[in-house]
Coordinates of C-alpha atoms in Angstrom, one line a residue:
Chain A
M1 CA 9.6 -10.0 23.8
P2 CA 6.8 -8.0 25.4
T3 CA 3.4 -9.6 24.7
L4 CA 0.2 -7.6 24.9
N5 CA -2.7 -9.6 26.3
K6 CA -6.4 -9.1 26.0
N7 CA -6.3 -6.5 28.8
Q8 CA -3.8 -4.4 26.9
V9 CA -5.9 -3.9 23.8
T10 CA -9.2 -1.9 23.3
S11 CA -11.7 -1.4 20.5
T12 CA -11.3 -5.1 19.6
S13 CA -13.6 -6.9 17.2
V14 CA -13.5 -10.2 15.3
L15 CA -15.5 -11.1 12.2
Q16 CA -15.7 -14.8 11.4
V17 CA -16.8 -15.3 7.8
D18 CA -17.6 -18.6 6.2
I19 CA -15.8 -19.1 2.8
T20 CA -16.0 -22.8 2.3
S21 CA -16.5 -25.7 4.6
A22 CA -12.8 -26.0 5.2
Q23 CA -11.8 -22.3 5.1
T24 CA -12.8 -19.4 7.4
M25 CA -11.9 -15.7 7.1
L26 CA -11.1 -14.0 10.3
I27 CA -10.9 -10.2 10.5
I28 CA -9.4 -8.9 13.7
S29 CA -9.2 -5.3 14.6
G30 CA -8.1 -3.5 17.7
I31 CA -6.0 -0.9 19.4
A32 CA -3.0 -2.1 21.3
I33 CA -1.6 -0.2 24.3
P34 CA 2.2 -0.8 24.5
E35 CA 3.0 2.5 26.2
Y36 CA 6.5 2.3 24.7
A37 CA 8.8 5.3 25.7
T38 CA 12.3 6.0 24.8
P39 CA 14.6 5.2 27.7
A40 CA 16.7 8.2 27.0
N41 CA 16.5 11.4 24.8
D42 CA 20.0 10.8 23.4
G43 CA 19.4 11.1 19.7
N44 CA 19.2 7.3 19.3
T45 CA 16.3 5.5 17.8
Y46 CA 15.0 2.8 20.0
L47 CA 13.4 -0.3 18.6
T48 CA 11.7 -3.2 20.2
P49 CA 9.4 -6.0 18.9
F50 CA 6.0 -6.4 20.3
T51 CA 3.6 -9.3 20.2
V52 CA -0.2 -9.0 20.4
D53 CA -2.2 -12.0 21.5
L54 CA -5.1 -11.8 18.9
G55 CA -7.4 -14.0 20.9
V56 CA -8.3 -16.3 18.0
Y57 CA -7.3 -19.9 17.3
A58 CA -6.8 -21.9 14.2
L59 CA -5.5 -25.3 12.9
E60 CA -3.6 -23.5 10.0
V61 CA -3.1 -20.1 8.7
L62 CA -3.5 -20.3 4.9
Q63 CA -3.2 -16.6 4.1
S64 CA -2.7 -13.4 6.1
S65 CA -2.7 -9.6 5.5
V66 CA -1.8 -7.1 8.2
T67 CA -2.3 -3.4 8.6
V68 CA -0.8 -1.5 11.5
G69 CA -0.8 2.2 12.1
L70 CA -0.1 4.8 14.8
C71 CA -2.8 5.8 17.1
D72 CA -1.6 7.7 20.1
I73 CA 1.8 9.4 20.2
T74 CA 3.4 12.1 22.4
S75 CA 6.7 14.0 22.0
N76 CA 8.2 17.0 23.7
N77 CA 10.1 19.7 21.8
G78 CA 12.6 18.2 19.6
A79 CA 13.3 15.7 16.9
F80 CA 11.1 12.7 17.0
Q81 CA 10.4 9.6 15.0
F82 CA 7.6 6.9 15.4
S83 CA 7.1 3.8 13.5
A84 CA 5.1 0.6 13.7
D85 CA 6.1 -1.8 11.0
E86 CA 7.4 -5.2 9.9
A87 CA 4.1 -6.8 11.1
T88 CA 3.7 -10.6 10.8
V89 CA 1.2 -13.1 11.9
S90 CA 2.3 -16.4 13.5
L91 CA 0.5 -19.5 14.7
G92 CA 1.7 -20.9 18.1
G93 CA 2.0 -24.5 19.0
N94 CA -1.3 -24.2 21.0
G95 CA -3.1 -23.0 17.9
K96 CA -3.1 -19.3 19.2
V97 CA -2.7 -16.7 16.6
S98 CA -0.3 -13.8 17.3
L99 CA 0.6 -10.5 15.7
T100 CA 4.3 -9.4 15.9
L101 CA 5.6 -6.0 14.9
N102 CA 8.5 -3.6 15.6
L103 CA 8.0 -0.3 17.3
Q104 CA 10.6 2.5 16.9
V105 CA 10.7 5.7 18.9
L106 CA 13.2 8.7 18.8
G107 CA 13.4 11.7 21.1
Q108 CA 11.6 12.5 24.3
S109 CA 8.7 10.5 22.9
T110 CA 6.1 7.7 23.8
L111 CA 4.2 5.5 21.5
H112 CA 1.1 4.9 23.6
R113 CA -1.1 3.0 21.2
F114 CA -1.2 1.6 17.7
S115 CA -4.1 0.2 15.6
Y116 CA -4.0 -3.1 13.9
Q117 CA -6.2 -5.0 11.4
V118 CA -5.4 -8.6 10.6
V119 CA -7.2 -10.5 7.8
L120 CA -6.7 -14.2 7.9
L121 CA -7.8 -17.2 5.8
V122 CA -7.6 -20.1 8.2
K123 CA -8.4 -23.8 8.5
P124 CA -10.8 -23.4 11.4
A125 CA -10.3 -25.3 14.7
A126 CA -13.6 -27.0 15.8
S127 CA -14.3 -27.4 19.5
K128 CA -16.8 -29.7 21.2
V129 CA -18.2 -30.4 24.7
K130 CA -20.2 -33.5 24.9
G131 CA -21.6 -35.8 27.6
S132 CA -24.6 -37.5 29.1
I133 CA -27.0 -36.8 31.9
K134 CA -28.7 -39.7 33.8
W135 CA -31.5 -39.8 36.3
N136 CA -33.8 -42.3 37.8
Q137 CA -37.3 -42.4 36.3
D138 CA -38.7 -41.7 39.8
L139 CA -37.6 -38.1 39.3
W140 CA -39.0 -37.6 35.9
D141 CA -40.6 -40.5 34.1
L142 CA -40.2 -39.5 30.5
A143 CA -41.4 -42.0 28.0
Q144 CA -39.3 -42.8 25.0
T145 CA -40.8 -41.8 21.6
S146 CA -40.5 -43.8 18.5
Q147 CA -39.5 -40.7 16.5
G148 CA -36.7 -38.5 17.7
I149 CA -36.3 -37.2 21.3
P150 CA -39.3 -36.1 23.4
S151 CA -40.1 -32.6 22.7
S152 CA -40.3 -31.7 26.5
L153 CA -36.6 -32.6 26.9
K154 CA -35.5 -29.3 25.5
N155 CA -37.5 -27.3 28.0
Q156 CA -36.3 -29.5 31.0
L157 CA -32.6 -29.8 30.5
T158 CA -30.3 -27.0 29.6
I159 CA -26.5 -27.4 29.4
A160 CA -24.6 -24.2 30.1
I161 CA -21.0 -23.6 29.3
V162 CA -19.8 -21.1 31.8
K163 CA -16.6 -19.0 31.9
L164 CA -15.0 -18.8 35.3
I165 CA -13.7 -15.4 36.1
P166 CA -11.2 -15.3 39.0
P167 CA -11.6 -12.7 41.8
P168 CA -9.2 -9.7 41.8
P169 CA -5.9 -10.3 43.7
G170 CA -6.5 -10.4 47.3
E171 CA -10.2 -11.1 47.2
L172 CA -12.3 -14.2 47.5
G173 CA -15.0 -15.5 45.3
G174 CA -14.9 -14.7 41.6
S175 CA -17.8 -14.8 39.2
Q176 CA -19.0 -16.7 36.1
E177 CA -20.5 -15.8 32.8
T178 CA -22.5 -18.1 30.4
V179 CA -20.7 -18.3 27.0
K180 CA -22.8 -20.9 25.4
T181 CA -25.9 -22.9 26.0
G182 CA -27.1 -26.2 24.5
H183 CA -29.7 -28.9 24.8
C184 CA -29.8 -32.6 24.7
D185 CA -30.1 -34.4 21.3
T186 CA -30.4 -38.0 22.3
F187 CA -32.6 -39.8 24.8
T188 CA -33.0 -43.4 26.0
H189 CA -35.2 -44.9 28.7
A190 CA -34.0 -48.2 30.0
A191 CA -37.2 -49.6 31.5
H192 CA -35.5 -52.6 33.1
S193 CA -33.3 -50.4 35.2
G194 CA -35.6 -47.5 35.5
T195 CA -32.9 -45.2 34.2
C196 CA -33.2 -42.3 31.8
E197 CA -30.3 -40.9 29.9
A198 CA -29.9 -37.9 27.6
G199 CA -26.9 -37.0 25.6
F200 CA -25.6 -33.6 24.4
E201 CA -23.0 -32.2 22.0
I202 CA -22.2 -28.5 22.0
D203 CA -20.1 -27.2 19.1
G204 CA -18.3 -23.8 18.9
V205 CA -17.1 -23.5 22.4
P206 CA -14.6 -20.8 22.9
F207 CA -10.9 -21.7 23.0
G208 CA -8.4 -20.3 25.6
E209 CA -10.9 -19.7 28.3
T210 CA -11.3 -21.5 31.7
L211 CA -14.7 -23.1 31.4
S212 CA -17.0 -25.6 33.2
V213 CA -20.2 -27.3 32.3
Q214 CA -23.4 -26.8 34.4
V215 CA -26.8 -28.7 33.9
L216 CA -30.0 -26.8 34.8
T217 CA -33.1 -28.8 35.3
G218 CA -36.7 -27.8 34.7
S219 CA -39.8 -28.1 37.0
D220 CA -40.9 -31.4 35.6
F221 CA -38.2 -33.0 37.6
K222 CA -39.8 -33.8 41.0
A223 CA -37.9 -34.9 44.2
P224 CA -39.6 -36.7 47.0
S225 CA -40.9 -34.3 49.7
V226 CA -38.1 -34.6 52.1
D227 CA -35.3 -34.5 49.5
F228 CA -34.1 -31.8 47.0
L229 CA -32.7 -32.3 43.6
T230 CA -29.0 -31.9 42.8
V231 CA -26.8 -32.4 39.8
V232 CA -23.6 -34.3 40.3
Q233 CA -20.7 -34.5 37.8
T234 CA -19.7 -38.1 37.6
S235 CA -16.9 -37.9 35.1
G236 CA -14.8 -35.4 33.2
P237 CA -12.9 -32.3 34.3
S238 CA -14.7 -29.8 36.6
S239 CA -12.9 -27.1 34.7
F240 CA -11.0 -27.1 31.5
E241 CA -9.4 -24.9 28.7
L242 CA -9.9 -26.0 25.1
T243 CA -7.1 -25.5 22.5
P244 CA -7.0 -26.7 18.9
E245 CA -4.8 -29.6 20.1
H246 CA -7.2 -30.5 22.8
S247 CA -10.5 -29.4 21.3
S248 CA -13.0 -31.8 22.8
V249 CA -14.0 -32.7 26.4
T250 CA -16.6 -35.1 27.8
C251 CA -18.5 -34.5 31.0
D252 CA -21.2 -36.8 32.4
F253 CA -23.8 -35.9 35.0
L254 CA -26.3 -37.6 37.3
I255 CA -29.4 -36.0 38.5
T256 CA -30.1 -37.3 42.0
T257 CA -31.6 -36.3 45.4
V258 CA -30.1 -35.3 48.7
T259 CA -32.1 -35.6 51.9
Q260 CA -32.6 -32.4 53.6
P261 CA -30.9 -32.2 57.0
K262 CA -33.4 -32.1 59.9
Chain B
M1 CA -10.4 12.5 -5.3
T2 CA -6.6 12.2 -5.3
D3 CA -5.2 10.6 -2.3
Y4 CA -1.6 11.9 -1.8
Y5 CA 0.3 14.1 0.6
Q6 CA -0.8 17.7 0.6
P7 CA 1.6 20.5 1.6
L8 CA 0.6 22.5 4.6
H9 CA -0.2 25.7 2.7
N10 CA -2.9 23.9 0.8
I11 CA -4.7 22.9 4.0
A12 CA -7.8 24.8 5.0
P13 CA -6.6 27.0 7.9
A14 CA -9.8 26.6 9.8
F15 CA -8.2 25.9 13.1
S16 CA -4.7 27.3 12.7
G17 CA -3.6 30.4 14.7
P18 CA -1.3 31.7 17.4
P19 CA -0.8 30.0 20.7
T20 CA -3.5 30.8 23.0
D21 CA -4.6 30.2 26.6
V22 CA -8.1 29.7 25.5
P23 CA -8.9 26.1 24.8
L24 CA -9.7 25.6 21.1
T25 CA -13.1 24.3 20.5
F26 CA -14.2 22.2 17.7
A27 CA -17.9 22.6 17.1
G28 CA -18.7 19.0 17.2
A29 CA -16.5 18.1 14.2
I30 CA -12.8 17.8 13.6
P31 CA -11.4 20.1 10.9
T32 CA -11.2 18.2 7.8
W33 CA -11.1 18.2 4.1
P34 CA -13.9 16.2 2.6
P35 CA -12.9 12.6 3.0
T36 CA -11.6 10.6 0.2
S37 CA -13.5 7.4 -0.1
Y38 CA -12.5 4.5 -2.3
A39 CA -15.2 2.4 -3.9
P40 CA -16.5 -0.3 -1.7
L41 CA -15.5 -3.8 -2.4
Y42 CA -18.4 -6.3 -2.3
I43 CA -17.4 -10.0 -1.6
P44 CA -20.2 -12.7 -1.7
V45 CA -19.7 -15.1 1.3
A46 CA -21.3 -18.4 2.4
G47 CA -22.1 -17.2 5.9
P48 CA -22.6 -17.4 8.8
S49 CA -26.4 -17.0 8.4
P50 CA -28.1 -14.6 7.8
Y51 CA -25.1 -12.8 6.2
N52 CA -24.3 -13.2 2.6
S53 CA -21.8 -10.4 1.9
L54 CA -18.6 -8.9 3.2
V55 CA -18.1 -5.2 2.3
L56 CA -14.7 -3.5 2.5
V57 CA -14.9 0.3 3.0
R58 CA -11.8 2.5 3.0
T59 CA -11.7 6.2 3.7
V60 CA -8.9 8.8 4.0
I61 CA -9.5 12.0 6.0
S62 CA -7.1 14.9 6.9
G63 CA -7.2 17.9 9.1
T64 CA -5.2 20.7 10.6
T65 CA -5.3 22.2 14.1
G66 CA -3.6 25.1 15.8
S67 CA -1.5 25.2 18.9
G68 CA -3.1 25.6 22.4
P69 CA -2.3 24.7 26.0
S70 CA -5.3 22.6 26.6
T71 CA -6.2 19.0 25.7
Q72 CA -8.9 18.9 23.1
G73 CA -11.2 15.9 23.2
M74 CA -14.1 15.0 21.0
A75 CA -15.9 12.2 19.3
F76 CA -16.3 12.5 15.6
D77 CA -17.9 10.6 12.9
L78 CA -16.2 9.3 9.7
T79 CA -18.8 8.9 7.0
T80 CA -18.1 6.9 4.0
N81 CA -19.6 6.4 0.6
F82 CA -20.9 2.9 1.3
V83 CA -24.7 3.3 1.2
F84 CA -26.7 0.4 2.3
P85 CA -28.9 -0.6 -0.7
G86 CA -32.6 0.4 -0.2
Y87 CA -31.8 2.0 3.2
D88 CA -34.7 3.5 5.1
F89 CA -33.9 5.1 8.3
R90 CA -37.3 4.2 9.7
N91 CA -36.3 0.6 9.5
A92 CA -32.7 1.1 10.4
G93 CA -32.9 -1.3 13.4
E94 CA -33.8 -4.2 11.2
I95 CA -30.5 -4.3 9.3
A96 CA -28.4 -7.1 10.6
F97 CA -24.7 -6.4 10.4
R98 CA -21.4 -6.8 12.2
H99 CA -18.2 -5.0 11.5
S100 CA -14.5 -4.9 12.3
S101 CA -12.9 -1.5 11.8
I102 CA -9.8 0.5 12.5
V103 CA -8.7 4.2 12.2
Y104 CA -5.0 5.0 12.2
A105 CA -2.7 7.9 11.4
D106 CA -0.5 7.7 8.4
M107 CA 0.7 11.3 8.1
F108 CA 1.7 13.8 10.8
Q109 CA 3.4 17.2 10.1
A110 CA 4.3 20.2 12.2
T111 CA 5.3 23.7 11.3
E112 CA 7.9 23.9 14.0
E113 CA 9.1 22.2 17.1
L114 CA 6.1 21.6 19.3
N115 CA 5.1 19.6 22.3
F116 CA 2.3 17.4 21.1
D117 CA -0.1 14.6 22.1
F118 CA -1.8 13.1 19.2
D119 CA -4.3 10.5 20.4
Q120 CA -7.0 8.7 18.6
T121 CA -8.0 6.6 21.5
Q122 CA -10.8 4.2 20.3
V123 CA -13.3 3.2 17.8
N124 CA -16.7 3.7 19.4
S125 CA -19.2 2.2 17.1
G126 CA -20.2 1.7 13.5
F127 CA -23.6 2.5 12.2
F128 CA -25.5 3.6 9.1
S129 CA -26.3 7.3 9.1
D130 CA -29.8 8.7 8.3
T131 CA -28.8 8.6 4.7
G132 CA -27.6 5.0 4.9
N133 CA -23.9 5.8 4.7
W134 CA -21.6 3.6 6.7
T135 CA -20.2 5.7 9.5
I136 CA -17.5 5.1 12.2
S137 CA -17.5 7.0 15.4
V138 CA -14.1 7.7 16.8
N139 CA -12.7 9.3 20.0
F140 CA -9.9 11.9 19.5
F141 CA -7.8 13.8 21.9
G142 CA -5.1 16.2 21.0
Q143 CA -2.8 18.8 22.6
I144 CA -0.2 21.1 21.1
S145 CA 1.9 23.6 23.0
G146 CA 5.4 25.1 23.2
A147 CA 5.4 26.9 20.0
Q148 CA 7.1 30.4 20.0
N149 CA 5.3 31.3 16.8
P150 CA 1.9 30.5 15.5
G151 CA 2.0 26.8 14.8
E152 CA -0.1 24.1 13.5
I153 CA 0.0 20.5 12.8
S154 CA -1.7 18.5 10.1
M155 CA -2.7 15.0 10.2
R156 CA -4.2 12.3 8.0
W157 CA -6.1 9.2 9.1
R158 CA -7.1 6.1 7.2
M159 CA -10.1 4.0 8.0
W160 CA -10.6 0.4 7.1
S161 CA -14.0 -1.1 7.8
W162 CA -15.1 -4.7 7.0
I163 CA -18.9 -5.1 7.2
L164 CA -20.6 -8.5 7.3
C165 CA -24.2 -8.0 6.2
Y166 CA -27.0 -9.3 4.1
L167 CA -27.4 -7.6 0.8
P168 CA -30.5 -8.3 -1.3
P169 CA -29.5 -10.2 -4.6
A170 CA -30.9 -7.5 -6.8
A171 CA -29.0 -4.7 -4.9
N172 CA -27.4 -2.0 -7.1
L173 CA -23.9 -2.2 -5.9
S174 CA -22.4 0.4 -8.1
P175 CA -20.4 3.0 -6.2
P176 CA -22.0 6.5 -6.2

């Protein structure tokens, strides 16, 4: 069955509405571009099912309502028929929600585009990226406070969840886009070992994207004069894709120094 | 207004006419009857913050066009009867809202055999007009040709728009 991915839809929008703590309403609208043409102008009606990847994830679909309609059709001199109907919503094994419908075309005709609007009541899937960041107090001697975490921690450590965008075919490189940022919410200073450790948990990380975690340090971190600071990932995947089944990942980091080559 | 199929002869003939080599021009607006709007549906929601309401707005709009050899392209605005309570255009930028909207064809009729390309390509944006009415901007392209006699086609579109916004608790939500 032909599946239309996110590159074959336009005018897409998703509303996420909180109904209760356990139920979320998702309203997904868009225009799909199947470019479905009759293989022959022989008086027969041609029918094919199409699937649209809606780009949303859920643990369970509790209720759904679908509207589809014609958007862009072309026909040349003669009898014609177009239809987009029998639309249904399904939840895949990976928690991905899809729209399936039948397209019918008669005559020398093409159904280029159709509109869809899907209203779902779902049990939402929660995602999380968590981990820790350690450094030697020589780099930034941050004293532990008796109440909560030090206020300066937020300005000095930023955790960025970045989406990795591969290069076009035949090209090198690629790019990245920050999809979520967060800060540390725990802090400990082990005086006996001279080690500082901050922990983070970031919720609401997008599903279905190739992501990685980056740690950005502030100017309070100081490296010895001949060295420069670097952040090394010590555990966890360097890149990952979250799904409702695998909705959490842990990545740990170490802020350290590297001696500049002479 | 009644929302049902209208025979062709009842449609305003503003843009019907014989085939022509001169591209038809639509002076910034698609030929239409006044749109039929349904009463907005107001749904209280828990969030996300700062939103407290989900508003469903539905509109039906129809039009007729004559035949011509050139592709007609335009952006037009579908204005609805959902008026944001207490709207003041001087503070329009302060209204926080998000929306998810579609426009689709649900009726298409031709007077004779025609070559046609009927194309509502995308929903550009949603916004509140100067009078506070919820409005959707849509791109449309159309081409009709091949008629031996003066021909025309009529079309009807439906628009569904869900708007997530914050409505003051004391807002008068009665439809106009």
